[in-house]
mmCIF file of C-alpha atoms in Angstrom:
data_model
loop_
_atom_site.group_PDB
_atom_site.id
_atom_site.type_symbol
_atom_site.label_atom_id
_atom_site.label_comp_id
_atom_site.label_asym_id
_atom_site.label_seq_id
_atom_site.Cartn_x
_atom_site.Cartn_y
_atom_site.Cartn_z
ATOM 1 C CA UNK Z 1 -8.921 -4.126 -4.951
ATOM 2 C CA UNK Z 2 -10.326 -0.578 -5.566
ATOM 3 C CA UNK Z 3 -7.321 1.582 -6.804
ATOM 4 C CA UNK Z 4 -5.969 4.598 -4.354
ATOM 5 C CA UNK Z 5 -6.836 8.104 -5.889
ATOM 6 C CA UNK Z 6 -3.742 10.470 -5.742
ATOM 7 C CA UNK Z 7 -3.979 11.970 -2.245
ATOM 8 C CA UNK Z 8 -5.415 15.937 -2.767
ATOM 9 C CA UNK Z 9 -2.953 19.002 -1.945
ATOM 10 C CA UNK Z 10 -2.819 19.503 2.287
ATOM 11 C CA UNK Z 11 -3.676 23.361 1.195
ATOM 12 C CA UNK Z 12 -6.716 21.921 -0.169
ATOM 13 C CA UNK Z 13 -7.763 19.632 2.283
ATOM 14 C CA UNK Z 14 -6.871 22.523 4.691
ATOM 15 C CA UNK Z 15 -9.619 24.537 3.005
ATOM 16 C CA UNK Z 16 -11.533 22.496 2.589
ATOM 17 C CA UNK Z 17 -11.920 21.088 6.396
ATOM 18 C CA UNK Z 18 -11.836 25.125 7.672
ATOM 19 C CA UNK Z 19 -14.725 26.005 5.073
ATOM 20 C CA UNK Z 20 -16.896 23.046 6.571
ATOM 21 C CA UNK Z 21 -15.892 24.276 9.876
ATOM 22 C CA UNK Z 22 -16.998 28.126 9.067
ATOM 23 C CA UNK Z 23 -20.539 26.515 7.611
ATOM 24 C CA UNK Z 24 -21.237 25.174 11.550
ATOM 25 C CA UNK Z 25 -21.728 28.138 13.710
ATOM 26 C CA UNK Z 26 -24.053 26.220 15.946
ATOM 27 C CA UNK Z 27 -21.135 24.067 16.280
ATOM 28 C CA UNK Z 28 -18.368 26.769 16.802
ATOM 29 C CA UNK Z 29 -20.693 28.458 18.883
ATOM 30 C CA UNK Z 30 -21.165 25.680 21.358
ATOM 31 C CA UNK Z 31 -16.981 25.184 20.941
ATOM 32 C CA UNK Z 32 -16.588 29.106 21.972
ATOM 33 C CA UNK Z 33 -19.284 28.867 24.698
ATOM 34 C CA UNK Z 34 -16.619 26.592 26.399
ATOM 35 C CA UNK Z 35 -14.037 29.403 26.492
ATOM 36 C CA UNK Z 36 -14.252 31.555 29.792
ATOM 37 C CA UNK Z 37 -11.947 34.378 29.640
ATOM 38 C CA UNK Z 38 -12.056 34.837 33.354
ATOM 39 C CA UNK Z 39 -11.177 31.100 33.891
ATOM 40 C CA UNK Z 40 -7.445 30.540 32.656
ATOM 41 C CA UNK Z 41 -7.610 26.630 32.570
ATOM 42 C CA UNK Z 42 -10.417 27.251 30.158
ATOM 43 C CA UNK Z 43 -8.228 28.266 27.723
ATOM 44 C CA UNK Z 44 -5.389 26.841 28.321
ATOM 45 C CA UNK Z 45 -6.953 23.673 27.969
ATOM 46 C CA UNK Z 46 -9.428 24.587 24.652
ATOM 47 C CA UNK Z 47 -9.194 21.820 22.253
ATOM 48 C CA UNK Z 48 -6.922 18.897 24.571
ATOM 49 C CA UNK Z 49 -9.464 16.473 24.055
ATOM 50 C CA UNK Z 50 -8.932 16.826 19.999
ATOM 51 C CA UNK Z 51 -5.268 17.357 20.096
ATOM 52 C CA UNK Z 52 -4.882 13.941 22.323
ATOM 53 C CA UNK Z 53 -6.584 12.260 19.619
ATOM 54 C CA UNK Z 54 -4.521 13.439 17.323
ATOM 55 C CA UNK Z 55 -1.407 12.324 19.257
ATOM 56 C CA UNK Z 56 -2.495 8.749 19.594
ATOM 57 C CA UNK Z 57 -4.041 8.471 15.755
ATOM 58 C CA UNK Z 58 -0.163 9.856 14.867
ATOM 59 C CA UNK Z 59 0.938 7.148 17.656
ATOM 60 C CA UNK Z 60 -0.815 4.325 15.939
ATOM 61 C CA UNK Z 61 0.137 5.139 12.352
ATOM 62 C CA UNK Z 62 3.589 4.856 13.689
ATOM 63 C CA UNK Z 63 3.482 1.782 15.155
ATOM 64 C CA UNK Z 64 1.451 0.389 12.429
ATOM 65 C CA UNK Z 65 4.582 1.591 10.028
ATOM 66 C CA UNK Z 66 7.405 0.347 12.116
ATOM 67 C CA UNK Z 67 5.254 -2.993 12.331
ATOM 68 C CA UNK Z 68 5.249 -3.340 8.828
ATOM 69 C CA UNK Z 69 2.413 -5.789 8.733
ATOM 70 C CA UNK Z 70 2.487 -6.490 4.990
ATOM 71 C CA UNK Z 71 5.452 -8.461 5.788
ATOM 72 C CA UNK Z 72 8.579 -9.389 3.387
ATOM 73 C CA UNK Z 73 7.624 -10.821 -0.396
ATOM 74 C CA UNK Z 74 11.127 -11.408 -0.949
ATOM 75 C CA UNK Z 75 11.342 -15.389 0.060
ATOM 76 C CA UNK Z 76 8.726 -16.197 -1.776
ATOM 77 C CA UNK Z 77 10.119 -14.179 -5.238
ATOM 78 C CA UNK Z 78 13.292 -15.551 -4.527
ATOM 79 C CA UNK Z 79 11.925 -19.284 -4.665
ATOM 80 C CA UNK Z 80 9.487 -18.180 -7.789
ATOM 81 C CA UNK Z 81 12.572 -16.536 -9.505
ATOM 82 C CA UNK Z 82 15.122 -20.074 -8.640
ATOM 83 C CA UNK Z 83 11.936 -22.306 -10.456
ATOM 84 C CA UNK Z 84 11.844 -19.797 -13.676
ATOM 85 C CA UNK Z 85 16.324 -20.374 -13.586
ATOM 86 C CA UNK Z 86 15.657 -23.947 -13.329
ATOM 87 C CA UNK Z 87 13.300 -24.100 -16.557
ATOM 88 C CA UNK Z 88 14.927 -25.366 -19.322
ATOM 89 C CA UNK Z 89 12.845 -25.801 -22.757
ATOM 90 C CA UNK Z 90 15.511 -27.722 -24.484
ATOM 91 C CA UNK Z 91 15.712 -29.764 -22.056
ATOM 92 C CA UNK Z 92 11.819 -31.066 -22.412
ATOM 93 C CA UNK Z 93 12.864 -31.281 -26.535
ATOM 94 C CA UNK Z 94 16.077 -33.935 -25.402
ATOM 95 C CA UNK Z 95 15.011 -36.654 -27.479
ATOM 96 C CA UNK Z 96 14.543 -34.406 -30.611
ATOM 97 C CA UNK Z 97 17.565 -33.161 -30.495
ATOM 98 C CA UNK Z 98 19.579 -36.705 -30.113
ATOM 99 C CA UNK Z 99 17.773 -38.144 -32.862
ATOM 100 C CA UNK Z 100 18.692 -34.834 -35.363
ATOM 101 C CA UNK Z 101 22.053 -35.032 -33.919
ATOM 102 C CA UNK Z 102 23.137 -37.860 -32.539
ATOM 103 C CA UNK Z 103 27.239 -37.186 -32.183
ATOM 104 C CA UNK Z 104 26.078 -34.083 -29.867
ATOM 105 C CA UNK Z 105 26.496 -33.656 -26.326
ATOM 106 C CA UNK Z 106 23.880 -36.142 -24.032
ATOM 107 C CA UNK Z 107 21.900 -34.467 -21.543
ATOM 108 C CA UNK Z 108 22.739 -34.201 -18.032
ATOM 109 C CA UNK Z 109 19.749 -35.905 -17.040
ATOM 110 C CA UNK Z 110 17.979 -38.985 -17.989
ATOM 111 C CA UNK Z 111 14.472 -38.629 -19.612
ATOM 112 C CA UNK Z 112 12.813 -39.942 -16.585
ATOM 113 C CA UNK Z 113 15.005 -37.508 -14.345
ATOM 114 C CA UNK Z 114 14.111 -34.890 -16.547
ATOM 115 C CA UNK Z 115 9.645 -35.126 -16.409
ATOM 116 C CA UNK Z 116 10.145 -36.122 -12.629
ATOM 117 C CA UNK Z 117 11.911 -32.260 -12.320
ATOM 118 C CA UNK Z 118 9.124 -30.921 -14.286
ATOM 119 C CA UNK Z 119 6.357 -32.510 -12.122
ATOM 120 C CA UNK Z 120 8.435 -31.558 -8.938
ATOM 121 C CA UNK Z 121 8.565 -27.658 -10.656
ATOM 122 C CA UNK Z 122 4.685 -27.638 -11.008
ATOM 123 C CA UNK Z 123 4.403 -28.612 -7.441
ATOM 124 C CA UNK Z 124 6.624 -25.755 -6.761
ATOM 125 C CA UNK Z 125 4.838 -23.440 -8.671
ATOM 126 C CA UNK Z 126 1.816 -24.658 -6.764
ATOM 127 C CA UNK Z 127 3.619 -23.918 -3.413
ATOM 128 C CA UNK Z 128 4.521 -20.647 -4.436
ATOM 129 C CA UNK Z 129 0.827 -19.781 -6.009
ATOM 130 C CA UNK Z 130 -0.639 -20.441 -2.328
ATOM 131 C CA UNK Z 131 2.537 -18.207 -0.922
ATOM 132 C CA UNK Z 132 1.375 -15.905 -2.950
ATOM 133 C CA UNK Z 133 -1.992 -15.440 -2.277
ATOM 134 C CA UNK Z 134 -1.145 -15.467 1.520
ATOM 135 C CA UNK Z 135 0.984 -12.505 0.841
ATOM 136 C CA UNK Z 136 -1.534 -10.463 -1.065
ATOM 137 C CA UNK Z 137 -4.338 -11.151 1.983
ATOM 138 C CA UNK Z 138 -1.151 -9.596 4.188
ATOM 139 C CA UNK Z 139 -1.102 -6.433 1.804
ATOM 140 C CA UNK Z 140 -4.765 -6.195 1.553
ATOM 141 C CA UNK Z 141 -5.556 -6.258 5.315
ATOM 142 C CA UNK Z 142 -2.672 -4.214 5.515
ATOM 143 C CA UNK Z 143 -3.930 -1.285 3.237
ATOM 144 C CA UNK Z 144 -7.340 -1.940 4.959
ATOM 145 C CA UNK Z 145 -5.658 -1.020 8.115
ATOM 146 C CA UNK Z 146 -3.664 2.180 6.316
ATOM 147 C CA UNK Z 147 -7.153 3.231 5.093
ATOM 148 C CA UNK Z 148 -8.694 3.240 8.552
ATOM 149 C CA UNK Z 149 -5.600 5.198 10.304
ATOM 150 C CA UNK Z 150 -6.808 7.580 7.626
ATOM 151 C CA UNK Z 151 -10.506 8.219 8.147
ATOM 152 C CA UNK Z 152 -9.649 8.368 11.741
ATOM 153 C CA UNK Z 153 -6.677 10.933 11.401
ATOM 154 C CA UNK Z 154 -8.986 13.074 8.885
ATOM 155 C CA UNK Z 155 -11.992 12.839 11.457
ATOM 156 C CA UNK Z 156 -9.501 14.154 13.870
ATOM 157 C CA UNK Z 157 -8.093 16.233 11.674
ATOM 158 C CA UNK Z 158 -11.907 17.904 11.138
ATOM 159 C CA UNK Z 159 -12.347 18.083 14.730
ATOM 160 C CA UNK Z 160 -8.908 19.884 15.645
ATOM 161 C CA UNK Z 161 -9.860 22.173 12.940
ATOM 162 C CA UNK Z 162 -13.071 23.167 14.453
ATOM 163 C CA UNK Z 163 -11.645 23.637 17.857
ATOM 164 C CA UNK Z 164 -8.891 26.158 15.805
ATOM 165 C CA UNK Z 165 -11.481 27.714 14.109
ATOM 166 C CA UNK Z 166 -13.581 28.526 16.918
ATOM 167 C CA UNK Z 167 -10.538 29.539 19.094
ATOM 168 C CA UNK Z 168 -10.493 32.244 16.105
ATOM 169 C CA UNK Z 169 -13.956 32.788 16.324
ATOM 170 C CA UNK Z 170 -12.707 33.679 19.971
ATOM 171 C CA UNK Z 171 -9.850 35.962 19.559
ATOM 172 C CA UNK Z 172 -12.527 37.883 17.893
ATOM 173 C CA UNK Z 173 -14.959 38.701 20.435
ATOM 174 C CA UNK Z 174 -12.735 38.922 22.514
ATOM 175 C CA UNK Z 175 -11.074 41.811 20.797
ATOM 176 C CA UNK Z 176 -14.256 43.602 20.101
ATOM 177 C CA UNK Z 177 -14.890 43.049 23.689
ATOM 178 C CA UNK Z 178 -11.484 44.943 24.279
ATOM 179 C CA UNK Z 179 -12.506 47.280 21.936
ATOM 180 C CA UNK Z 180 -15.731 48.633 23.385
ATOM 181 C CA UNK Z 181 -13.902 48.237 26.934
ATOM 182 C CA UNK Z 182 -11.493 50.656 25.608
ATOM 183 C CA UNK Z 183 -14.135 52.991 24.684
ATOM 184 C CA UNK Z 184 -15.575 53.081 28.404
ATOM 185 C CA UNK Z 185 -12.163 53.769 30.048
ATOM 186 C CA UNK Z 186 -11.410 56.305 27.507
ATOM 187 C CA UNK Z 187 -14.696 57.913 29.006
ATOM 188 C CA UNK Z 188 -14.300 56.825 32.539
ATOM 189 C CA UNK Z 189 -10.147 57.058 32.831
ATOM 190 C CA UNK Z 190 -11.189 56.397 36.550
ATOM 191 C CA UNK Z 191 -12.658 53.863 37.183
ATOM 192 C CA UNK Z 192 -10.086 51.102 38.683
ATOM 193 C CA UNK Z 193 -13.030 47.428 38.249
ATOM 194 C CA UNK Z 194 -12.702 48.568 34.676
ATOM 195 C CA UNK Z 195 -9.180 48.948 34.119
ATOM 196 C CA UNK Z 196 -9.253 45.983 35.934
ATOM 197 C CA UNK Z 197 -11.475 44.080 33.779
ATOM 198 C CA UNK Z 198 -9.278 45.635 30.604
ATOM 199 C CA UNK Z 199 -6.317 43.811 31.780
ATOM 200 C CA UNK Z 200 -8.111 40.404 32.512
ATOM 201 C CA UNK Z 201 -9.557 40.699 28.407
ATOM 202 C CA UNK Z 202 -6.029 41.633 27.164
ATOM 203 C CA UNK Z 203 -4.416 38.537 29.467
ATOM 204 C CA UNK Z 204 -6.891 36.005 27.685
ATOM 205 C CA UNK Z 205 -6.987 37.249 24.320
ATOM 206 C CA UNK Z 206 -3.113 36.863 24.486
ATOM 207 C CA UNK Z 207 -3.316 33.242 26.292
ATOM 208 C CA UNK Z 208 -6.129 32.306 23.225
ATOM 209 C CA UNK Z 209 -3.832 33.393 20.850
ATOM 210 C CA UNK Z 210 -0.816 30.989 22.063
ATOM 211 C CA UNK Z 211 -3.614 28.174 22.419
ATOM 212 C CA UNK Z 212 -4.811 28.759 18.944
ATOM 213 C CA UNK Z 213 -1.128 28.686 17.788
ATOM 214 C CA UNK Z 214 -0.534 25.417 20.001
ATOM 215 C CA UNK Z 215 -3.009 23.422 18.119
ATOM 216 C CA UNK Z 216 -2.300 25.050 14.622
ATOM 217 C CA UNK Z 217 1.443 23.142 15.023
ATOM 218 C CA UNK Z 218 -1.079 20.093 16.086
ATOM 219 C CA UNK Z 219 -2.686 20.481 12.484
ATOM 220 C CA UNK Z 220 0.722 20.417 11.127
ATOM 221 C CA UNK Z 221 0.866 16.765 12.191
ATOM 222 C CA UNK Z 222 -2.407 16.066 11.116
ATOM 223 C CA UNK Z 223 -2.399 17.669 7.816
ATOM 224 C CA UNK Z 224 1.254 15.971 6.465
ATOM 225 C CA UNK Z 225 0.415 12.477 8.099
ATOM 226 C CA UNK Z 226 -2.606 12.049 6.127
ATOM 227 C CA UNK Z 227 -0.774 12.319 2.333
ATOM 228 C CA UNK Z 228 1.787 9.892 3.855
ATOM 229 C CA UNK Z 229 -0.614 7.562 5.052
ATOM 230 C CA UNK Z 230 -2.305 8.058 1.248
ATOM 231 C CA UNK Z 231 1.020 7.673 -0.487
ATOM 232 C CA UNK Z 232 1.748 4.350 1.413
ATOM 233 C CA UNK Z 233 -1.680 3.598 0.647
ATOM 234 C CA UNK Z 234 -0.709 3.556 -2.954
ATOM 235 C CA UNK Z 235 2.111 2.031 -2.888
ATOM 236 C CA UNK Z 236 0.958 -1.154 -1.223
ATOM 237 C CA UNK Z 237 -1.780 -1.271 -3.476
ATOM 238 C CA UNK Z 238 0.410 -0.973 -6.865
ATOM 239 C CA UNK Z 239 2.082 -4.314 -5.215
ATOM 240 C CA UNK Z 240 -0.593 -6.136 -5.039
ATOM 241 C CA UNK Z 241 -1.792 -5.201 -8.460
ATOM 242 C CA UNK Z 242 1.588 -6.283 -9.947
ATOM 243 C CA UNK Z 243 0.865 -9.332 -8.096
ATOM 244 C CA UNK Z 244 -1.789 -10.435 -9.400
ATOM 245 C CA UNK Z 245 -0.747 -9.357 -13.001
ATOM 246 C CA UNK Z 246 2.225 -11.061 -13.348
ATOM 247 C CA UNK Z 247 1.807 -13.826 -11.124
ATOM 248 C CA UNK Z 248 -1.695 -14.878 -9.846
ATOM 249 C CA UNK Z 249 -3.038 -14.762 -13.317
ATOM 250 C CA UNK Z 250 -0.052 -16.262 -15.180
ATOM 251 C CA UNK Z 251 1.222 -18.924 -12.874
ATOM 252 C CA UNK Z 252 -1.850 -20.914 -13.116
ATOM 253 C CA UNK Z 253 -1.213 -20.532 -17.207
ATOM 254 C CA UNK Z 254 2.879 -21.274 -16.910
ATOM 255 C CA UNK Z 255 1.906 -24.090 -14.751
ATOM 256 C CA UNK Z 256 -1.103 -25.418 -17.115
ATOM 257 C CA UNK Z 257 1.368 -25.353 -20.283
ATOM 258 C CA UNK Z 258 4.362 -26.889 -18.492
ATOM 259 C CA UNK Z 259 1.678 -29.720 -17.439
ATOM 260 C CA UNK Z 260 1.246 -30.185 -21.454
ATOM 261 C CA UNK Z 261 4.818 -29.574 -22.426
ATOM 262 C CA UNK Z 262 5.712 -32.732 -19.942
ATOM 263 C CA UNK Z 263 2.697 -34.775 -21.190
ATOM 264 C CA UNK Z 264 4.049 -34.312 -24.687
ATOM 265 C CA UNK Z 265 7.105 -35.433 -23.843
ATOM 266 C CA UNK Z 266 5.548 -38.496 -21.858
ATOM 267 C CA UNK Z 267 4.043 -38.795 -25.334
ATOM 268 C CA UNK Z 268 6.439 -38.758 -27.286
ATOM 269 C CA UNK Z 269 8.883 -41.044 -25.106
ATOM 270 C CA UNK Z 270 6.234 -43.834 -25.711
ATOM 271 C CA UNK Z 271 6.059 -43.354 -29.509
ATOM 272 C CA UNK Z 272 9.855 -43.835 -29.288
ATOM 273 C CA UNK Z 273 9.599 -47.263 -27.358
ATOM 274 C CA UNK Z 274 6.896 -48.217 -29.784
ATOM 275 C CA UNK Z 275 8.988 -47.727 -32.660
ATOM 276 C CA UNK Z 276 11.343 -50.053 -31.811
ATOM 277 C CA UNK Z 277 8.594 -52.638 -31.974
ATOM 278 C CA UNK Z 278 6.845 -51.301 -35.038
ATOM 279 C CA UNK Z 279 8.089 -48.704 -36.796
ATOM 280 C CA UNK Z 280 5.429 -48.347 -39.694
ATOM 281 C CA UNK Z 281 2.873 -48.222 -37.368
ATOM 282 C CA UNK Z 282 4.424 -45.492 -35.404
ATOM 283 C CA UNK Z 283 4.879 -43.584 -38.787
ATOM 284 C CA UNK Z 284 1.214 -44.080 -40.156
ATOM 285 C CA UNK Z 285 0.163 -42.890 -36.085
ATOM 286 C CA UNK Z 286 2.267 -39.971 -36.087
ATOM 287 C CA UNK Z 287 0.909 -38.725 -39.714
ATOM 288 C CA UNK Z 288 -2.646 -39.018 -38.793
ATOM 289 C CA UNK Z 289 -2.095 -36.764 -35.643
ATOM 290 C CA UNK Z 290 0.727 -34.729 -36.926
ATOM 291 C CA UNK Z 291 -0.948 -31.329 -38.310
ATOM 292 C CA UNK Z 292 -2.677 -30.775 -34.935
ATOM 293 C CA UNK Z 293 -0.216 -31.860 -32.766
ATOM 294 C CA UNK Z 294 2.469 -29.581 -34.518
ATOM 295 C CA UNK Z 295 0.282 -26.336 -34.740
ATOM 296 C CA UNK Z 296 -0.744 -27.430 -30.125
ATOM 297 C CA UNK Z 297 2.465 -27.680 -29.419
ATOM 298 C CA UNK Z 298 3.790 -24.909 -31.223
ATOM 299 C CA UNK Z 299 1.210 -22.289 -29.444
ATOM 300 C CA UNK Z 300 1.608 -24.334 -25.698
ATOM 301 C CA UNK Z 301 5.095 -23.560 -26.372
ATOM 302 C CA UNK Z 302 4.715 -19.952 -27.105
ATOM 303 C CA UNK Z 303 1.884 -19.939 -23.987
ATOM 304 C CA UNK Z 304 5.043 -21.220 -21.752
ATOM 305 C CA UNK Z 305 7.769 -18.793 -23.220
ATOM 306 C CA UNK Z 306 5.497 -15.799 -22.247
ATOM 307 C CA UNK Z 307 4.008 -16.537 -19.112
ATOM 308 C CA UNK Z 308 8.269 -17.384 -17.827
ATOM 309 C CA UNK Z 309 9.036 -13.909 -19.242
ATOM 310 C CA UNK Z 310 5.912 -12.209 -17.914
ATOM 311 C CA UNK Z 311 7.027 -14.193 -14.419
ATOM 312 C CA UNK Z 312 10.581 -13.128 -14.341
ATOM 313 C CA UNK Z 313 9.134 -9.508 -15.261
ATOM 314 C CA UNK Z 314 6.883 -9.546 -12.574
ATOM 315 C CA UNK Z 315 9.440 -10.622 -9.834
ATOM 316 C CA UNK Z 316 11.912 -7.573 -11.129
ATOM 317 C CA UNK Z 317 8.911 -5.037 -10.978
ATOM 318 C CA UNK Z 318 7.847 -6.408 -7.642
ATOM 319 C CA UNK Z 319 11.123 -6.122 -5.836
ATOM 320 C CA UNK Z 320 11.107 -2.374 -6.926
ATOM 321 C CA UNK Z 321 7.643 -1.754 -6.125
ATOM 322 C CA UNK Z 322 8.674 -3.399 -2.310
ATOM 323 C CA UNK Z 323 11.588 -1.273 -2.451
ATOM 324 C CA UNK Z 324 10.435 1.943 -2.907
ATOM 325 C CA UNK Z 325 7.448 0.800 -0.296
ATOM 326 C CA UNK Z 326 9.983 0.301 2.181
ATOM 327 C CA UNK Z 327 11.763 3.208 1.396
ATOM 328 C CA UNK Z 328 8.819 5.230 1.435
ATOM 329 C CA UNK Z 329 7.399 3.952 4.927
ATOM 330 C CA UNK Z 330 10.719 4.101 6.562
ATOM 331 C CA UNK Z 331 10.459 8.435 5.325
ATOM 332 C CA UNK Z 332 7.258 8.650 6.174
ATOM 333 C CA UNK Z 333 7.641 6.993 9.975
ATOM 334 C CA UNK Z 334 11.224 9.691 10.391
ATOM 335 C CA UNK Z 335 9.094 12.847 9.098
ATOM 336 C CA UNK Z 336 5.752 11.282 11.167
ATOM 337 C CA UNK Z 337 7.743 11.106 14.446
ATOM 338 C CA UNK Z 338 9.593 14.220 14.074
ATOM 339 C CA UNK Z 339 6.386 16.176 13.610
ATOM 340 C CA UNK Z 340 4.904 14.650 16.670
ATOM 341 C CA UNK Z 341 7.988 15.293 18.780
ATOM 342 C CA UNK Z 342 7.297 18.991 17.196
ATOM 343 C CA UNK Z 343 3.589 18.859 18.539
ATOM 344 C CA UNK Z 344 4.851 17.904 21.844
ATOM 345 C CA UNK Z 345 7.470 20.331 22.365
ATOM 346 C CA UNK Z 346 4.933 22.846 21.097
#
């Protein structure tokens, strides 16, 4: 999965939206056309269509947070992190041990008790694998879904900045209309239709302004929901990359080892039975395969002992990563939803 880029400044996507905005005056043009200062519902209504987009893109993110569609990893850790207690090296090494020291304590289990656990742990670790892989499709589809709310909200974002913009563009002429108005009853103190006329100008320019501020506090909503969106983004994504790092590369290597470690000891439980019926034989067998079969088990060993570590690792750091992405989507839904109760008091 591609890596999420630090979300820019909101001053900078700000600018950056109003200078693409400023480069369209065909665009703003046909946006101002739409304003009638002799029509009131024309103004007062300049812009709805982008501000109710931007209500139901800041509707959707918030459902999609308080959904929480990635789900809960925690089960599955908990049942990867009870297989890496259960591990026991010492306990695959029994029969060394008793036969260094044989006055020491026996071992809870018998041998056979002992490689059926192991098999039964690599079918575990097999469970847990697919679990695993489930739960990173989840997150995935999931940040695939967080990237989409934020295209949309920036489109809308672009659009509601336009209609601001434009509403600017506006208050402008509409000023310099004023203006020269204010010239001609200066000259013609008289004449009523103009004085008139003055009043209607002065009444819409005013009514523009408290548009333009209207969807302005919009913008707010649009401009902080997008870095949160971006942030969760990230934080999702982190997950799944400590996912596969410490688990969907290194189980398949834990459970490989542990495979050998038990066939070893399958191994070397029938070199014990055969001893009792020759013992030379077993000697002259083991010294033949002894320099290779020392140094292989010494690095599957050392393959085992790092991929458990790296495991247990990997199921702290993930339970921290979920944490803070909890934490950070429950802050992100309270400050999304108070902004948008903002907008709609506005």
């Amino acid at each position: 999965m591609d890596a999420v880029q630090t979300p820019p400044p909101m001053e900078e996507t700000a600018a950056r939206c109003r200078a693409a905005a400023q480069a369209d005056p065909q665009r703003l043009d046909r946006l101002t056309d739409q304003i009638n200062v002799y029509d009131t519902r024309s103004i007062l209504t300049f812009g709805a269509e982008a501000a109710r987009e931007m209500a139901a893109c800041s509707d959707t993110v918030l459902a999609d947070i308080q959904k929480n569609q990635a789900g809960d990893a925690g089960a599955v850790l908990g049942a990867l992190g009870r297989i890496m207690e259960q591990f026991d090296m010492g306990e695959l090494r029994t029969e060394e041990k008793k036969r260094r020291f044989p006055f020491g304590k026996a071992p809870a289990l018998n041998q056979d008790q002992i490689l059926e656990k192991y098999r039964e742990m690599g079918r575990e670790v097999d469970r847990v694998y697919i679990a695993l892989k489930q739960y990173e499709a989840e997150v995935q589809a999931y940040v695939r879904s967080l990237r989409t709310l934020c295209d949309s909200n920036l489109r809308v974002y672009q659009k509601l900045v336009y209609c601001i913009v434009a509403a600017e563009q506006g208050i402008g002429e509409i000023q310099a209309h004023i203006r020269r108005r204010e010239a001609e009853l200066a000259r013609n103190p008289g004449d009523t239709a103009l004085r008139m006329d003055l009043d209607d100008l002065r009444r819409a320019c005013t009514l523009l302004e408290r548009r333009a501020q209207d969807l302005k506090v919009t913008e707010i909503v649009a401009l902080q929901s997008i870095p949160m969106i971006q942030m969760m983004q990230s934080s999702q994504v982190q997950l799944i990359q400590k996912i596969d790092t410490a688990f969907l590369v290194t189980l398949p290597i834990f459970k490989r080892a542990l495979n050998q470690e038990v066939a070893r000891k399958r191994q070397r439980l029938q070199a014990q039975a055969l001893e009792a019926v020759d013992r030379r034989a077993r000697e002259a067998a083991e010294g033949r395969r002894a320099p290779s079969s020392a140094q292989g088990a010494q690095e599957d060993d050392q393959a085992l002992e790092q991929a458990r570590q790296t495991i247990l690792d990997g199921i702290r750091d993930a339970r921290a990563l979920q944490q803070d992405a909890g934490a950070q989507q429950a802050a992100g839904a309270a400050r999304l939803d108070a902004l948008r109760r903002t907008a709609g008091g506005a």
